[in-house]
Short mmCIF file of C-alpha atoms in Angstrom, two decimals:
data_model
loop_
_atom_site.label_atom_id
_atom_site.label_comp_id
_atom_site.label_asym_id
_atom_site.label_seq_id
_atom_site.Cartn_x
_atom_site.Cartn_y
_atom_site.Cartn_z
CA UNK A 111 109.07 101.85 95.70
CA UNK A 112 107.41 98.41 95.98
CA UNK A 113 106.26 97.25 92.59
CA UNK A 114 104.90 93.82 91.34
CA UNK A 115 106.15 92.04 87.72
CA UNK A 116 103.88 90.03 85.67
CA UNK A 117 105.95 88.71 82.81
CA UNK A 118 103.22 87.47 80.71
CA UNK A 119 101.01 90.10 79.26
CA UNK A 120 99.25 87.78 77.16
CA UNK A 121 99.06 83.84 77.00
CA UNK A 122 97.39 81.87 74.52
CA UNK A 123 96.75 78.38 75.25
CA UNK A 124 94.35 75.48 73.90
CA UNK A 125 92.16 73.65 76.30
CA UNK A 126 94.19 71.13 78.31
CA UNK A 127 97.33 72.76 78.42
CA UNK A 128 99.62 73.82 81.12
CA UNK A 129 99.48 77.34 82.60
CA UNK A 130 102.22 78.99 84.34
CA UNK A 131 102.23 82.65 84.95
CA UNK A 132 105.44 84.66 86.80
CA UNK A 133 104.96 87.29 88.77
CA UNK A 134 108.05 88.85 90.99
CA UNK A 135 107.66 91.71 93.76
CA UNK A 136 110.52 93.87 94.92
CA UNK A 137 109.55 94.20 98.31
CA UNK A 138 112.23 92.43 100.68
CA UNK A 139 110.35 91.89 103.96
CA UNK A 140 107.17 90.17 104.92
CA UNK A 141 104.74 89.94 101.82
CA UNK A 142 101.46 89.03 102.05
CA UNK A 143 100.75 87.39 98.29
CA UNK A 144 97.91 86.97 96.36
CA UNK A 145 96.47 85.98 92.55
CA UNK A 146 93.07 87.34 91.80
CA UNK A 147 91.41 86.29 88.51
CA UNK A 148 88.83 89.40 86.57
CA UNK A 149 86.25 87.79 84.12
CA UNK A 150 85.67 90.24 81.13
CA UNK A 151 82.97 93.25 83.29
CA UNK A 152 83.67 91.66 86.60
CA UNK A 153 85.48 91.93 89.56
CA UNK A 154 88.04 90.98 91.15
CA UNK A 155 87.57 87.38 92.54
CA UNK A 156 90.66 85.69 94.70
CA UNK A 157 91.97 82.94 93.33
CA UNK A 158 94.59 81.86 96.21
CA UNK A 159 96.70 83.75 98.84
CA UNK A 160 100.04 83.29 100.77
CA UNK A 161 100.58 84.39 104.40
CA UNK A 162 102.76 81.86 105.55
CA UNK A 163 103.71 78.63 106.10
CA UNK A 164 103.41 76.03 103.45
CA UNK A 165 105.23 78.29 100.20
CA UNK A 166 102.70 75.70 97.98
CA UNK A 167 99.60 77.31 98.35
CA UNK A 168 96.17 75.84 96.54
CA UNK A 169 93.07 78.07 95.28
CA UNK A 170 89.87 77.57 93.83
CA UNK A 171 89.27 75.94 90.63
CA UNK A 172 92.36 73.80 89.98
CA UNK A 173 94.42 77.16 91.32
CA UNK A 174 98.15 76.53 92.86
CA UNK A 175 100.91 78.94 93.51
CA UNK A 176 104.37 78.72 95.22
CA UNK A 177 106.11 80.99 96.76
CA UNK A 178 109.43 81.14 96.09
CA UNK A 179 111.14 83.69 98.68
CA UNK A 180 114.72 83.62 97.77
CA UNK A 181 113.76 84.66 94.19
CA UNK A 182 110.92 86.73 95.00
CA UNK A 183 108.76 84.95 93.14
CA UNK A 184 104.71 83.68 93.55
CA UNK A 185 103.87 81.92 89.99
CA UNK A 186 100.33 81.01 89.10
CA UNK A 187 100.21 76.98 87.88
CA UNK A 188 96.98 75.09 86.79
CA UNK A 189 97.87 71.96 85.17
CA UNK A 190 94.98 71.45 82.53
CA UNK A 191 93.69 75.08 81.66
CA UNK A 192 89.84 74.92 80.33
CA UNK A 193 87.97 77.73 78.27
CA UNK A 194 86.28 79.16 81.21
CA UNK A 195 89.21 80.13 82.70
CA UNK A 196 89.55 83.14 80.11
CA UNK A 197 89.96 86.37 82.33
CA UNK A 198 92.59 88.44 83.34
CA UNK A 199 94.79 87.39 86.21
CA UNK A 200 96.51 89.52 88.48
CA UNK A 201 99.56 88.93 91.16
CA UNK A 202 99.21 91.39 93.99
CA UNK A 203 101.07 91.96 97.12
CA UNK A 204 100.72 93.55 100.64
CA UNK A 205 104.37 94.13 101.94
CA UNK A 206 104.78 94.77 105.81
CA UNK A 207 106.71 97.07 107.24
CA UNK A 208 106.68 100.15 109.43
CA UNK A 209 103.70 102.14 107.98
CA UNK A 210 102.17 99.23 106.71
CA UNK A 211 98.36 99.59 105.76
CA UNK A 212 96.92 96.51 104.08
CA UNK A 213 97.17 98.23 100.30
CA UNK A 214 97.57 96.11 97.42
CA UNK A 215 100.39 96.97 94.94
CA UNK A 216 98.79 95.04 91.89
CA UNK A 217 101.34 93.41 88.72
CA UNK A 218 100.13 94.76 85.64
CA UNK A 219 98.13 92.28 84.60
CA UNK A 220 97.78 88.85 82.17
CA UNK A 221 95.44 88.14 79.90
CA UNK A 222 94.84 84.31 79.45
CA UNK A 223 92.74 83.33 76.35
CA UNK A 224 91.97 79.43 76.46
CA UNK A 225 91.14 78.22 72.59
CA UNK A 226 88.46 75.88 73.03
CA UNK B 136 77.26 85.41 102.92
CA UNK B 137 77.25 89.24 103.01
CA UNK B 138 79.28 91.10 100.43
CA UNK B 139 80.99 94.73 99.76
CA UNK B 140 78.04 96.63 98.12
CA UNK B 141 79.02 99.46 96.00
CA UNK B 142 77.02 101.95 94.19
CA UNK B 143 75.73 103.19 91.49
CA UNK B 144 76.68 99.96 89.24
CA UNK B 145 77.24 102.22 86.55
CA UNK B 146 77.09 106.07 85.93
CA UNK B 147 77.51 108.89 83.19
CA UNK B 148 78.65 112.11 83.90
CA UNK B 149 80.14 115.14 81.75
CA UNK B 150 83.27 116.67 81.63
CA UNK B 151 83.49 119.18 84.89
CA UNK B 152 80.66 117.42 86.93
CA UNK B 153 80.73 115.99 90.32
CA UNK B 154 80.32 112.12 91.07
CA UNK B 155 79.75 110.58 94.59
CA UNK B 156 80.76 106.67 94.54
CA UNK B 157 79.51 104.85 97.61
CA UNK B 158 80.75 101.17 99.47
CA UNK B 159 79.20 99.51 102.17
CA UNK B 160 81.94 97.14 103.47
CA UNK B 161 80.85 93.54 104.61
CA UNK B 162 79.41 93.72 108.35
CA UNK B 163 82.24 93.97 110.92
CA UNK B 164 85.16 94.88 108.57
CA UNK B 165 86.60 98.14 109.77
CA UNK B 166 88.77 99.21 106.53
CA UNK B 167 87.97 100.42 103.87
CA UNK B 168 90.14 100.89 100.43
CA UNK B 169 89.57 102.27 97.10
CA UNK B 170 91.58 101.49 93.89
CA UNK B 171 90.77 102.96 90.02
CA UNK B 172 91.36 100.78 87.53
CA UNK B 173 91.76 102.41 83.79
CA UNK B 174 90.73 100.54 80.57
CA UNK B 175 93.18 97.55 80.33
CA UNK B 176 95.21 98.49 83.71
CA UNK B 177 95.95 97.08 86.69
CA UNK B 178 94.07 98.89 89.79
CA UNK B 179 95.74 101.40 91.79
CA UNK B 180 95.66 102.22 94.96
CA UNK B 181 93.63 105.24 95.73
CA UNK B 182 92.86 105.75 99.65
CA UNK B 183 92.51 103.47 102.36
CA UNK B 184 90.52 104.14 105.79
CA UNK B 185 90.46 102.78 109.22
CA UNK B 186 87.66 103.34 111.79
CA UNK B 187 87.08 106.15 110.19
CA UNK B 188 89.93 107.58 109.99
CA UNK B 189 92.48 108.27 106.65
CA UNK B 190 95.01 105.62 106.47
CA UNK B 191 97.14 105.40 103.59
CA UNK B 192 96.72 107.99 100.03
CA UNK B 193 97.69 107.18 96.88
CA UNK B 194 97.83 108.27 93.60
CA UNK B 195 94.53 110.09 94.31
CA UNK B 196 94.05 113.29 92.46
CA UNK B 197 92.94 116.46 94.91
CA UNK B 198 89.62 117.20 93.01
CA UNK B 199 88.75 113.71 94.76
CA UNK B 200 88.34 113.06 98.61
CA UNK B 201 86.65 110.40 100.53
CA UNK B 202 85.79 109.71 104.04
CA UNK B 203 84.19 106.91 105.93
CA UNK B 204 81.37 107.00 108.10
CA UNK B 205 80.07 106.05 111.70
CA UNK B 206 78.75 103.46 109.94
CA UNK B 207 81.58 102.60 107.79
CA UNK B 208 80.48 103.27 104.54
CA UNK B 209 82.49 105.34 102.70
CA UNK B 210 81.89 107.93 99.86
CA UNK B 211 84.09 109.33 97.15
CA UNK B 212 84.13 112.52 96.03
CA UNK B 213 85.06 113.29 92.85
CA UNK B 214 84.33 116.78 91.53
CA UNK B 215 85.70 118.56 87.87
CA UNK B 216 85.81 115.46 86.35
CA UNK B 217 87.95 114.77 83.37
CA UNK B 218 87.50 112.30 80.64
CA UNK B 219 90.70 110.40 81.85
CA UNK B 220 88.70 109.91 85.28
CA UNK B 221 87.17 107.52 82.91
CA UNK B 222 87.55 104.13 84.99
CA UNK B 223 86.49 101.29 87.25
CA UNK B 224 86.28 101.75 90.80
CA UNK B 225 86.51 99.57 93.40
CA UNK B 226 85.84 99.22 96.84
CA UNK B 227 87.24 96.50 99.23
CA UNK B 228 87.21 95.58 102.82
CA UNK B 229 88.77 93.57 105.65
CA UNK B 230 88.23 92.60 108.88
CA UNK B 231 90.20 94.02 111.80
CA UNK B 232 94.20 92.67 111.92
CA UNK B 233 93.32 90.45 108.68
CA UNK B 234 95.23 91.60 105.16
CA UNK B 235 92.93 90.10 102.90
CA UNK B 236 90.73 92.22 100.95
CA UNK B 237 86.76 91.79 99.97
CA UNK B 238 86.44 93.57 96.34
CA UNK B 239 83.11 94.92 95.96
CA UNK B 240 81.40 94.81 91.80
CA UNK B 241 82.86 98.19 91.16
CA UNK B 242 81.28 101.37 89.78
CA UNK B 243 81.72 101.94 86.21
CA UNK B 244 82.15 105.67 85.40
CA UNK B 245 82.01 106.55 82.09
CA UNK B 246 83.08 110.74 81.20
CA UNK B 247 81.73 111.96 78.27
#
């Protein structure tokens, strides 16, 4: 079965810092990829998305992925992280393939918390 | 710009009710999906539908079932529900031949 890997469960991180979160799928044809962030009793917002072309994809608010295909691979980056980007962050993925319907398979989740 | 609508916001039930969760997708988008999302989980992948018609099932128990309408809202059905029905549920849409989904605010149900 498809299935997506978030290795981060939780990240702690003071204001300014780096951010890279992992997230590997298992699915070996055409993916459709996507990061969506989930403020604490909201929904899901999307941060960025992959289809194709250009594996360095940007997003909203400082956002950037890339999509590494030969390891599987669509990590999360922000180069200066800032309190409001406390949420939970999720890696999804829409594989394609005979049957194919559009569902997401969702990673199990990180939880950033940005120290002010 | 128009967004998925879902409702109630929020609701209460007991233990062996009924609940009816409704979406309204964003005008034009012809499919419809539903995931549940438990207290700190990921969502998962309920049902999907396509012009009205079941596309993909998940890990949807059989005391739910959904459907979508002519106008393609959809409804789900959840009857004897159980306090692990406890959960967030969302609603999303896309437009026709596009694989990115519209999440709506979600319902909060709450099972006492």
């Amino acid at each position: 079965a498809q299935s997506v890997s978030q290795h981060n469960h939780h990240v702690i991180l003071s204001e300014a810092a780096s951010l890279e979160l992992g997230c590997n799928y298992s699915y070996g044809g055409t993916v459709n990829l996507f990061w969506y962030v989930q403020y604490p009793g909201q929904h899901l917002q999307l941060l960025l998305k992959y289809f194709s072309g250009d594996p360095l994809v940007k997003g909203i608010k400082g956002f950037e992925a890339e999509f590494i295909k030969s390891k599987f691979s669509f990590n999360l980056r922000k180069p200066s992280v800032q309190w409001s980007d406390t949420a939970e962050y999720f890696c999804a993925v829409i594989s394609h393939g005979s049957g194919n319907t559009g569902k997401l398979i969702f990673g199990q989740g990180t939880t950033l918390q940005v120290k002010p | 710009a128009a967004g998925v609508i879902q409702s109630p916001r929020h609701l209460i039930k007991e233990k062996r009710e009924t609940a009816t969760l409704k979406c309204y997708p964003i005008p034009r988008h012809d499919t419809v999906y539903w995931y549940q999302q438990g207290p700190g989980q990921d969502p998962q992948f309920l049902i999907s539908f396509y012009e009205k018609m079941q596309s993909d099932k998940g890990s949807i128990p059989d005391r739910f079932s959904a459907q979508q309408f002519s106008d393609y809202h959809s409804e789900l059905n959840m009857s004897s529900l159980e306090l692990g029905d406890s959960a967030l549920y969302f609603c999303a849409s896309s437009p026709p031949a596009y694989n990115e989904q519209f999440f709506g605010p979600g319902t909060r149900l709450t099972v006492l």
